[in-house]
mmCIF file of C-alpha atoms and ligand atoms in Angstrom:
data_model
loop_
_atom_site.group_PDB
_atom_site.id
_atom_site.type_symbol
_atom_site.label_atom_id
_atom_site.label_comp_id
_atom_site.label_asym_id
_atom_site.label_seq_id
_atom_site.Cartn_x
_atom_site.Cartn_y
_atom_site.Cartn_z
ATOM 1 C CA UNK A 1 -16.310 14.171 -4.255
ATOM 2 C CA UNK A 2 -12.782 13.088 -4.144
ATOM 3 C CA UNK A 3 -10.899 12.177 -7.803
ATOM 4 C CA UNK A 4 -8.520 9.138 -6.811
ATOM 5 C CA UNK A 5 -5.775 8.364 -9.527
ATOM 6 C CA UNK A 6 -4.706 4.969 -8.600
ATOM 7 C CA UNK A 7 -3.855 1.479 -9.872
ATOM 8 C CA UNK A 8 -4.305 -2.287 -8.347
ATOM 9 C CA UNK A 9 -1.138 -1.829 -6.190
ATOM 10 C CA UNK A 10 -0.758 -1.877 -2.624
ATOM 11 C CA UNK A 11 -0.166 1.898 -2.371
ATOM 12 C CA UNK A 12 -3.304 2.543 -4.577
ATOM 13 C CA UNK A 13 -5.194 0.242 -2.355
ATOM 14 C CA UNK A 14 -4.401 2.295 0.867
ATOM 15 C CA UNK A 15 -6.307 4.791 -0.334
ATOM 16 C CA UNK A 16 -9.169 3.147 -1.746
ATOM 17 C CA UNK A 17 -9.517 1.228 1.578
ATOM 18 C CA UNK A 18 -9.656 4.388 3.619
ATOM 19 C CA UNK A 19 -12.024 6.384 1.511
ATOM 20 C CA UNK A 20 -14.176 3.076 1.698
ATOM 21 C CA UNK A 21 -13.801 3.079 5.349
ATOM 22 C CA UNK A 22 -14.236 6.534 5.735
ATOM 23 C CA UNK A 23 -17.504 6.344 3.375
ATOM 24 C CA UNK A 24 -16.425 9.175 1.015
ATOM 25 C CA UNK A 25 -17.673 9.587 -2.013
ATOM 26 C CA UNK A 26 -14.975 9.274 -4.866
ATOM 27 C CA UNK A 27 -14.326 8.477 -8.435
ATOM 28 C CA UNK A 28 -11.559 6.449 -9.358
ATOM 29 C CA UNK A 29 -9.303 6.866 -12.451
ATOM 30 C CA UNK A 30 -7.103 4.002 -13.311
ATOM 31 C CA UNK A 31 -3.639 5.115 -14.250
ATOM 32 C CA UNK A 32 -2.394 2.659 -16.661
ATOM 33 C CA UNK A 33 1.437 2.170 -15.375
ATOM 34 C CA UNK A 34 2.499 -0.370 -17.925
ATOM 35 C CA UNK A 35 1.599 2.637 -20.549
ATOM 36 C CA UNK A 36 3.604 5.167 -18.564
ATOM 37 C CA UNK A 37 0.569 7.162 -18.032
ATOM 38 C CA UNK A 38 1.881 8.122 -14.679
ATOM 39 C CA UNK A 39 4.645 10.088 -16.220
ATOM 40 C CA UNK A 40 2.612 11.926 -18.997
ATOM 41 C CA UNK A 41 2.897 16.073 -18.636
ATOM 42 C CA UNK A 42 -0.862 15.979 -17.550
ATOM 43 C CA UNK A 43 -0.146 13.516 -14.720
ATOM 44 C CA UNK A 44 3.054 15.073 -13.634
ATOM 45 C CA UNK A 45 1.026 18.424 -13.149
ATOM 46 C CA UNK A 46 -0.974 16.657 -10.267
ATOM 47 C CA UNK A 47 1.947 14.260 -8.827
ATOM 48 C CA UNK A 48 5.530 15.891 -9.754
ATOM 49 C CA UNK A 49 6.870 12.238 -8.727
ATOM 50 C CA UNK A 50 5.090 10.344 -11.559
ATOM 51 C CA UNK A 51 3.616 7.549 -9.061
ATOM 52 C CA UNK A 52 0.196 6.494 -7.790
ATOM 53 C CA UNK A 53 -1.645 7.329 -5.746
ATOM 54 C CA UNK A 54 -2.840 11.222 -6.127
ATOM 55 C CA UNK A 55 -6.206 12.733 -4.955
ATOM 56 C CA UNK A 56 -7.880 15.873 -6.467
ATOM 57 C CA UNK A 57 -10.492 16.965 -3.626
ATOM 58 C CA UNK A 58 -13.128 18.437 -5.733
ATOM 59 C CA UNK A 59 -14.994 19.898 -2.298
ATOM 60 C CA UNK A 60 -11.773 21.852 -1.005
ATOM 61 C CA UNK A 61 -10.917 23.913 -4.224
ATOM 62 C CA UNK A 62 -9.257 21.036 -6.216
ATOM 63 C CA UNK A 63 -7.050 20.718 -3.436
ATOM 64 C CA UNK A 64 -4.522 17.992 -4.731
ATOM 65 C CA UNK A 65 -2.474 15.469 -2.580
ATOM 66 C CA UNK A 66 0.309 13.226 -3.344
ATOM 67 C CA UNK A 67 2.211 10.505 -1.582
ATOM 68 C CA UNK A 68 -0.154 7.966 0.024
ATOM 69 C CA UNK A 69 0.906 8.764 3.784
ATOM 70 C CA UNK A 70 -0.046 12.304 2.973
ATOM 71 C CA UNK A 71 -3.026 11.667 1.469
ATOM 72 C CA UNK A 72 -4.107 9.092 4.549
ATOM 73 C CA UNK A 73 -3.429 11.841 7.067
ATOM 74 C CA UNK A 74 -5.418 14.268 4.805
ATOM 75 C CA UNK A 75 -8.244 12.222 4.565
ATOM 76 C CA UNK A 76 -8.227 11.459 8.460
ATOM 77 C CA UNK A 77 -7.995 14.973 9.492
ATOM 78 C CA UNK A 78 -10.580 16.201 6.832
ATOM 79 C CA UNK A 79 -13.116 13.554 8.444
ATOM 80 C CA UNK A 80 -12.022 13.253 12.159
ATOM 81 C CA UNK A 81 -11.783 9.521 11.852
ATOM 82 C CA UNK A 82 -9.324 6.824 11.445
ATOM 83 C CA UNK A 83 -6.706 9.167 13.438
ATOM 84 C CA UNK A 84 -7.347 10.489 16.903
ATOM 85 C CA UNK A 85 -6.487 14.364 17.403
ATOM 86 C CA UNK A 86 -4.894 14.205 20.637
ATOM 87 C CA UNK A 87 -0.782 14.805 20.338
ATOM 88 C CA UNK A 88 -0.091 11.367 21.768
ATOM 89 C CA UNK A 89 -2.845 9.257 20.058
ATOM 90 C CA UNK A 90 -1.948 10.945 16.772
ATOM 91 C CA UNK A 91 1.697 10.383 17.179
ATOM 92 C CA UNK A 92 0.981 6.583 17.743
ATOM 93 C CA UNK A 93 -0.613 6.409 14.493
ATOM 94 C CA UNK A 94 1.650 8.500 12.714
ATOM 95 C CA UNK A 95 4.634 6.275 13.521
ATOM 96 C CA UNK A 96 3.231 2.967 12.568
ATOM 97 C CA UNK A 97 2.397 4.772 9.303
ATOM 98 C CA UNK A 98 5.588 6.259 9.138
ATOM 99 C CA UNK A 99 7.003 2.572 9.661
ATOM 100 C CA UNK A 100 4.939 1.523 6.510
ATOM 101 C CA UNK A 101 6.068 4.243 4.514
ATOM 102 C CA UNK A 102 9.820 4.091 5.193
ATOM 103 C CA UNK A 103 10.099 0.566 6.050
ATOM 104 C CA UNK A 104 7.553 -1.933 5.015
ATOM 105 C CA UNK A 105 6.667 -0.456 1.741
ATOM 106 C CA UNK A 106 10.300 0.329 0.291
ATOM 107 C CA UNK A 107 11.829 -2.994 1.723
ATOM 108 C CA UNK A 108 8.520 -4.911 -0.205
ATOM 109 C CA UNK A 109 8.999 -2.804 -3.266
ATOM 110 C CA UNK A 110 12.710 -3.597 -3.469
ATOM 111 C CA UNK A 111 12.108 -7.361 -2.654
ATOM 112 C CA UNK A 112 9.607 -7.211 -5.832
ATOM 113 C CA UNK A 113 12.147 -5.589 -7.856
ATOM 114 C CA UNK A 114 14.767 -8.206 -7.258
ATOM 115 C CA UNK A 115 12.769 -11.727 -6.868
ATOM 116 C CA UNK A 116 10.339 -10.634 -9.416
ATOM 117 C CA UNK A 117 11.321 -8.439 -12.142
ATOM 118 C CA UNK A 118 15.103 -7.322 -12.273
ATOM 119 C CA UNK A 119 16.778 -9.119 -15.505
ATOM 120 C CA UNK A 120 19.622 -11.093 -13.569
ATOM 121 C CA UNK A 121 19.015 -12.803 -10.625
ATOM 122 C CA UNK A 122 21.048 -11.226 -7.905
ATOM 123 C CA UNK A 123 20.438 -13.216 -4.769
ATOM 124 C CA UNK A 124 22.299 -11.142 -2.296
ATOM 125 C CA UNK A 125 19.827 -8.438 -3.219
ATOM 126 C CA UNK A 126 16.792 -10.793 -2.929
ATOM 127 C CA UNK A 127 18.309 -12.062 0.163
ATOM 128 C CA UNK A 128 18.911 -8.492 1.547
ATOM 129 C CA UNK A 129 15.276 -7.231 0.971
ATOM 130 C CA UNK A 130 13.539 -10.416 1.551
ATOM 131 C CA UNK A 131 15.282 -10.635 5.089
ATOM 132 C CA UNK A 132 14.550 -7.344 6.241
ATOM 133 C CA UNK A 133 10.772 -7.738 5.461
ATOM 134 C CA UNK A 134 10.648 -10.654 7.504
ATOM 135 C CA UNK A 135 12.558 -8.301 9.952
ATOM 136 C CA UNK A 136 9.870 -5.800 10.015
ATOM 137 C CA UNK A 137 6.911 -8.547 9.737
ATOM 138 C CA UNK A 138 8.597 -9.735 13.348
ATOM 139 C CA UNK A 139 8.245 -6.111 14.387
ATOM 140 C CA UNK A 140 4.627 -5.690 13.571
ATOM 141 C CA UNK A 141 4.028 -9.180 15.197
ATOM 142 C CA UNK A 142 5.773 -8.391 18.135
ATOM 143 C CA UNK A 143 3.673 -5.306 18.560
ATOM 144 C CA UNK A 144 0.623 -6.990 17.799
ATOM 145 C CA UNK A 145 1.007 -9.251 20.531
ATOM 146 C CA UNK A 146 0.312 -6.122 23.023
ATOM 147 C CA UNK A 147 -1.788 -4.708 20.997
ATOM 148 C CA UNK A 148 -5.121 -5.414 19.202
ATOM 149 C CA UNK A 149 -4.405 -2.477 16.307
ATOM 150 C CA UNK A 150 -1.063 -0.862 15.510
ATOM 151 C CA UNK A 151 -1.961 2.321 17.310
ATOM 152 C CA UNK A 152 -4.864 2.495 19.946
ATOM 153 C CA UNK A 153 -7.838 1.981 17.778
ATOM 154 C CA UNK A 154 -8.120 1.045 14.320
ATOM 155 C CA UNK A 155 -6.613 3.574 12.173
ATOM 156 C CA UNK A 156 -4.917 4.835 8.753
ATOM 157 C CA UNK A 157 -1.841 3.009 10.435
ATOM 158 C CA UNK A 158 -3.576 -0.815 9.936
ATOM 159 C CA UNK A 159 -5.034 0.264 6.490
ATOM 160 C CA UNK A 160 -1.435 1.022 5.352
ATOM 161 C CA UNK A 161 0.872 -1.728 6.572
ATOM 162 C CA UNK A 162 -1.588 -4.399 5.661
ATOM 163 C CA UNK A 163 -2.385 -3.481 2.104
ATOM 164 C CA UNK A 164 1.298 -4.020 1.888
ATOM 165 C CA UNK A 165 1.821 -7.401 4.100
ATOM 166 C CA UNK A 166 -0.922 -8.948 2.273
ATOM 167 C CA UNK A 167 1.125 -9.060 -0.729
ATOM 168 C CA UNK A 168 4.239 -10.967 0.800
ATOM 169 C CA UNK A 169 3.865 -13.897 -1.517
ATOM 170 C CA UNK A 170 4.548 -11.659 -4.528
ATOM 171 C CA UNK A 171 7.398 -10.039 -2.484
ATOM 172 C CA UNK A 172 8.533 -14.324 -1.701
ATOM 173 C CA UNK A 173 8.473 -13.035 2.143
ATOM 174 C CA UNK A 174 8.063 -15.790 4.790
ATOM 175 C CA UNK A 175 5.322 -14.899 6.968
ATOM 176 C CA UNK A 176 5.070 -18.182 9.048
ATOM 177 C CA UNK A 177 5.064 -18.726 12.611
ATOM 178 C CA UNK A 178 3.689 -15.107 13.126
ATOM 179 C CA UNK A 179 0.577 -15.667 14.968
ATOM 180 C CA UNK A 180 -0.329 -12.049 15.976
ATOM 181 C CA UNK A 181 0.461 -11.006 12.426
ATOM 182 C CA UNK A 182 -2.008 -13.389 11.345
ATOM 183 C CA UNK A 183 -4.728 -12.590 13.652
ATOM 184 C CA UNK A 184 -4.560 -9.167 12.657
ATOM 185 C CA UNK A 185 -4.509 -9.739 8.928
ATOM 186 C CA UNK A 186 -7.834 -11.922 9.306
ATOM 187 C CA UNK A 187 -9.245 -8.850 10.893
ATOM 188 C CA UNK A 188 -8.654 -6.582 8.370
ATOM 189 C CA UNK A 189 -9.358 -9.139 5.703
ATOM 190 C CA UNK A 190 -12.768 -9.431 7.123
ATOM 191 C CA UNK A 191 -13.630 -6.007 7.282
ATOM 192 C CA UNK A 192 -16.254 -5.003 4.242
ATOM 193 C CA UNK A 193 -14.531 -1.817 3.369
ATOM 194 C CA UNK A 194 -11.083 -3.363 2.801
ATOM 195 C CA UNK A 195 -12.392 -6.128 0.631
ATOM 196 C CA UNK A 196 -14.035 -3.349 -1.489
ATOM 197 C CA UNK A 197 -10.926 -1.319 -1.455
ATOM 198 C CA UNK A 198 -8.763 -3.880 -2.798
ATOM 199 C CA UNK A 199 -11.191 -4.285 -5.819
ATOM 200 C CA UNK A 200 -10.230 -0.823 -7.084
ATOM 201 C CA UNK A 201 -9.783 0.775 -9.528
ATOM 202 C CA UNK A 202 -10.446 -2.984 -10.689
ATOM 203 C CA UNK A 203 -10.389 -6.505 -9.603
ATOM 204 C CA UNK A 204 -7.327 -8.352 -10.212
ATOM 205 C CA UNK A 205 -6.958 -12.228 -9.641
ATOM 206 C CA UNK A 206 -4.116 -13.201 -7.637
ATOM 207 C CA UNK A 207 -1.201 -13.686 -10.367
ATOM 208 C CA UNK A 208 0.485 -16.663 -8.090
ATOM 209 C CA UNK A 209 -1.463 -19.503 -9.208
ATOM 210 C CA UNK A 210 -1.281 -18.454 -12.947
ATOM 211 C CA UNK A 211 2.223 -18.440 -14.193
ATOM 212 C CA UNK A 212 1.487 -17.263 -17.571
ATOM 213 C CA UNK A 213 -0.458 -14.162 -16.220
ATOM 214 C CA UNK A 214 2.499 -13.744 -13.272
ATOM 215 C CA UNK A 215 5.186 -13.794 -16.163
ATOM 216 C CA UNK A 216 3.466 -11.353 -18.297
ATOM 217 C CA UNK A 217 2.955 -8.989 -15.236
ATOM 218 C CA UNK A 218 6.308 -9.510 -14.132
ATOM 219 C CA UNK A 219 7.580 -8.709 -17.769
ATOM 220 C CA UNK A 220 5.639 -5.329 -17.896
ATOM 221 C CA UNK A 221 6.775 -4.408 -14.389
ATOM 222 C CA UNK A 222 10.316 -5.037 -15.701
ATOM 223 C CA UNK A 223 10.015 -2.715 -18.673
ATOM 224 C CA UNK A 224 9.261 0.013 -16.141
ATOM 225 C CA UNK A 225 12.098 -0.719 -13.650
ATOM 226 C CA UNK A 226 14.577 1.602 -14.833
ATOM 227 C CA UNK A 227 18.100 0.747 -13.971
HETATM 228 N N1 GSH B 1 6.135 7.097 -1.710
HETATM 229 C C1 GSH B 1 5.014 6.945 -2.742
HETATM 230 C C2 GSH B 1 5.378 5.552 -3.604
HETATM 231 C C3 GSH B 1 3.956 5.555 -4.861
HETATM 232 C C4 GSH B 1 4.664 4.408 -5.839
HETATM 233 O O1 GSH B 1 5.738 3.515 -5.707
HETATM 234 N N2 GSH B 1 3.675 3.923 -6.486
HETATM 235 C C5 GSH B 1 4.037 2.899 -7.593
HETATM 236 C C6 GSH B 1 2.566 1.864 -7.505
HETATM 237 S S1 GSH B 1 2.735 1.142 -6.033
HETATM 238 C C7 GSH B 1 3.927 3.628 -8.964
HETATM 239 O O2 GSH B 1 3.065 4.489 -9.423
HETATM 240 N N3 GSH B 1 4.760 3.022 -9.708
HETATM 241 C C8 GSH B 1 5.023 3.411 -11.239
HETATM 242 C C9 GSH B 1 6.351 4.108 -11.412
HETATM 243 O O3 GSH B 1 7.362 3.910 -10.754
HETATM 244 O O4 GSH B 1 6.336 4.408 -12.645
HETATM 245 C C10 GSH B 1 3.425 6.899 -2.426
HETATM 246 O O5 GSH B 1 3.568 6.306 -1.154
HETATM 247 O O6 GSH B 1 2.543 7.270 -3.025
#
């Protein structure tokens, strides 16, 4: 049994989607980010960075893992699935996983901050992050024109990138004209495990068609953005 401390965000969904794909038994524990539960001492004892996700592996002497990329690697190595063990195959998965961890995730996160949450509208900052996200989407699109999946087989790298790219509208990033990326997005969306994973720890409806819900959500997030 794995305990997963999470919230309905891309970094949380990366882990619930992987756990669903791997058919591992897990218990999701919702961390209320707008109430600041991630900064409480009990949680900081598990994750010194005060962010979700975190796992506790009850079957491995309560081993704790934080940082979503490290959690994905841990789960893949624990099961021998979603990442090959040969050096080159493993490296190809890690390259695209790191591309998400160091590029797509932080850039979309900053696009969200400046496009949705920041009190002032700083257009150069919004443009900077949205344009960088678009550039990263084009990198994915070019690669996916030559390869069905990001690495040789479906892997944790696909899960990690998909969980972020699917939220492009919230970040205000243009995804038009990227047909290879579109093909891959649909392939992932059609996987039952991914469909289950993005409803953990609870289902949230798209905020995009509901202005009131979107502004309430942005207001809560704004309060947690430290300037
Ligand atoms: N590098 C971390 C980033 C985690 C992260 O930014 N989590 C966000 C939700 S997607 C969070 O917990 N935000 C709450 C906060 O910053 O206080 C990871 O990949 O695990």
